[in-house]
């Protein structure tokens, strides 16, 4: 299959190209597109064949449910059993935006899309290209992140092309995404509501609308017997090819540890990468050093994390050390993804 590339940005909303892409979706084809979080791999959420094609293109297990993307709040009504008052309150507070709601599904949503579950994940993205594509595609677009299963989610179209070229009908290149980590997922079918995946919309923000909100304990601990409640969170994900080890502790001890470990690894035949911050980038010896962002601005770290993991793959790095990050606010989402990429290997120094 030849994969077509469209260039569509907020500044250049090519309506003709969007109509073509929308038609591909309506006919059961697959189109990757930018959202404010990461690139998504879109297919018609109400067409079981499209869902099957998505799983095939990603190489993803079909018990891993897809998020249904909409472009108007009222479009939630036909696909869920009931829009509860708190679902509406939270949608009005955070949509369009990087938040996914889990609700009981209606019969309109095929089990192929929900991975056999009676619940459905719904999100209304704020990226204008995403919103317009959803509208042109019929209003209900299932879209997992547009990476091959097990790879970091793509934040640039070139990574989508790397993974999906020849496997899908089209890619919309809309430039670099703004947030860089997938949406926050909150399960509203339980009491109190529970965060299944941390993201840009933090627990503190959600609690202002909903009162008490719990966080799935597997999100930060994991690695042991705890099974995450979002099926997709149980897979080893976001994984770079090199083995990744997180160092936690006082900054000077972390730096010392890494600076001692690197020469030994190099002698052992490794090519070593370091994920550090602008604050520490000058403190390390000879290695592939990547400053992910500044600790003064966690958003800068979120935006770059996945592309750094991909760059280490491109440069065939075989061992990676990373500093650790805060465990609340947006830092919780950053640490959650980093821990998964590391298979939960963390050393306390
Ligand atoms: O930011 C995002 O959410 C991106 C962009 C493209 O919108 N999409 C995304 O989709 O991250 P994906 O498929 O990579 O992740 C969806 C996650 C998986 O962990 C899946 O298990 C969970 O959502 N999920 C979907 N439906 C669910 C349900 N009914 N109950 C619990 N978890 C669900
Ligand atoms: Mg994903």
Tab-separated table of N, CA and C in Angstrom, residues 255 258-267 270-274 281-290 319 321:
chain	number	residue	atom	x	y	z
A	255	UNK	N	24.727	12.249	39.376
A	255	UNK	CA	25.768	12.583	38.391
A	255	UNK	C	27.005	11.708	38.630
A	258	UNK	N	26.462	8.055	37.497
A	258	UNK	CA	26.487	7.882	36.037
A	258	UNK	C	27.919	8.033	35.520
A	259	UNK	N	28.639	9.032	36.034
A	259	UNK	CA	30.000	9.262	35.540
A	259	UNK	C	30.940	8.104	35.871
A	260	UNK	N	30.633	7.367	36.948
A	260	UNK	CA	31.441	6.175	37.248
A	260	UNK	C	31.028	5.001	36.362
A	261	UNK	N	29.729	4.893	36.106
A	261	UNK	CA	29.223	3.719	35.375
A	261	UNK	C	29.570	3.753	33.888
A	262	UNK	N	29.581	4.965	33.300
A	262	UNK	CA	29.718	5.053	31.838
A	262	UNK	C	31.022	4.421	31.318
A	263	UNK	N	32.204	4.774	31.898
A	263	UNK	CA	33.432	4.181	31.335
A	263	UNK	C	33.429	2.655	31.407
A	264	UNK	N	32.871	2.105	32.477
A	264	UNK	CA	32.792	0.637	32.583
A	264	UNK	C	31.915	0.058	31.486
A	265	UNK	N	30.770	0.711	31.258
A	265	UNK	CA	29.866	0.233	30.204
A	265	UNK	C	30.549	0.296	28.844
A	266	UNK	N	31.288	1.385	28.628
A	266	UNK	CA	31.961	1.546	27.332
A	266	UNK	C	32.992	0.427	27.155
A	267	UNK	N	33.732	0.147	28.229
A	267	UNK	CA	34.695	-0.970	28.161
A	267	UNK	C	33.988	-2.279	27.867
A	270	UNK	N	29.375	-1.147	25.335
A	270	UNK	CA	28.136	-0.386	25.172
A	270	UNK	C	28.361	0.978	24.537
A	271	UNK	N	27.337	1.425	23.804
A	271	UNK	CA	27.239	2.836	23.453
A	271	UNK	C	26.234	3.427	24.438
A	272	UNK	N	26.672	4.440	25.199
A	272	UNK	CA	25.867	4.891	26.335
A	272	UNK	C	25.223	6.254	26.069
A	273	UNK	N	23.936	6.362	26.412
A	273	UNK	CA	23.212	7.619	26.323
A	273	UNK	C	22.790	8.098	27.706
A	274	UNK	N	22.649	9.413	27.861
A	274	UNK	CA	22.219	9.968	29.151
A	274	UNK	C	21.057	10.926	28.914
A	281	UNK	N	23.361	19.232	32.151
A	281	UNK	CA	23.943	18.751	30.886
A	281	UNK	C	25.466	18.897	30.828
A	282	UNK	N	26.024	19.912	31.515
A	282	UNK	CA	27.470	20.145	31.440
A	282	UNK	C	28.275	19.288	32.404
A	283	UNK	N	27.612	18.447	33.196
A	283	UNK	CA	28.316	17.754	34.284
A	283	UNK	C	28.764	16.346	33.932
A	284	UNK	N	28.413	15.884	32.728
A	284	UNK	CA	28.710	14.493	32.389
A	284	UNK	C	29.915	14.365	31.472
A	285	UNK	N	30.557	13.188	31.551
A	285	UNK	CA	31.707	12.899	30.702
A	285	UNK	C	31.263	12.470	29.308
A	286	UNK	N	32.104	11.611	28.694
A	286	UNK	CA	31.907	11.277	27.288
A	286	UNK	C	30.762	10.265	27.112
A	287	UNK	N	29.660	10.696	26.504
A	287	UNK	CA	28.515	9.817	26.223
A	287	UNK	C	27.593	10.570	25.283
A	288	UNK	N	26.524	9.916	24.804
A	288	UNK	CA	25.523	10.615	23.996
A	288	UNK	C	24.576	11.314	24.983
A	289	UNK	N	24.833	12.614	25.216
A	289	UNK	CA	24.119	13.335	26.275
A	289	UNK	C	22.956	14.107	25.671
A	290	UNK	N	21.758	13.893	26.192
A	290	UNK	CA	20.591	14.623	25.682
A	290	UNK	C	19.865	15.308	26.830
A	319	UNK	N	22.767	1.387	26.024
A	319	UNK	CA	22.449	1.564	27.457
A	319	UNK	C	22.147	3.031	27.710
A	321	UNK	N	21.084	5.964	30.721
A	321	UNK	CA	20.809	6.375	32.102
A	321	UNK	C	19.932	7.619	32.070
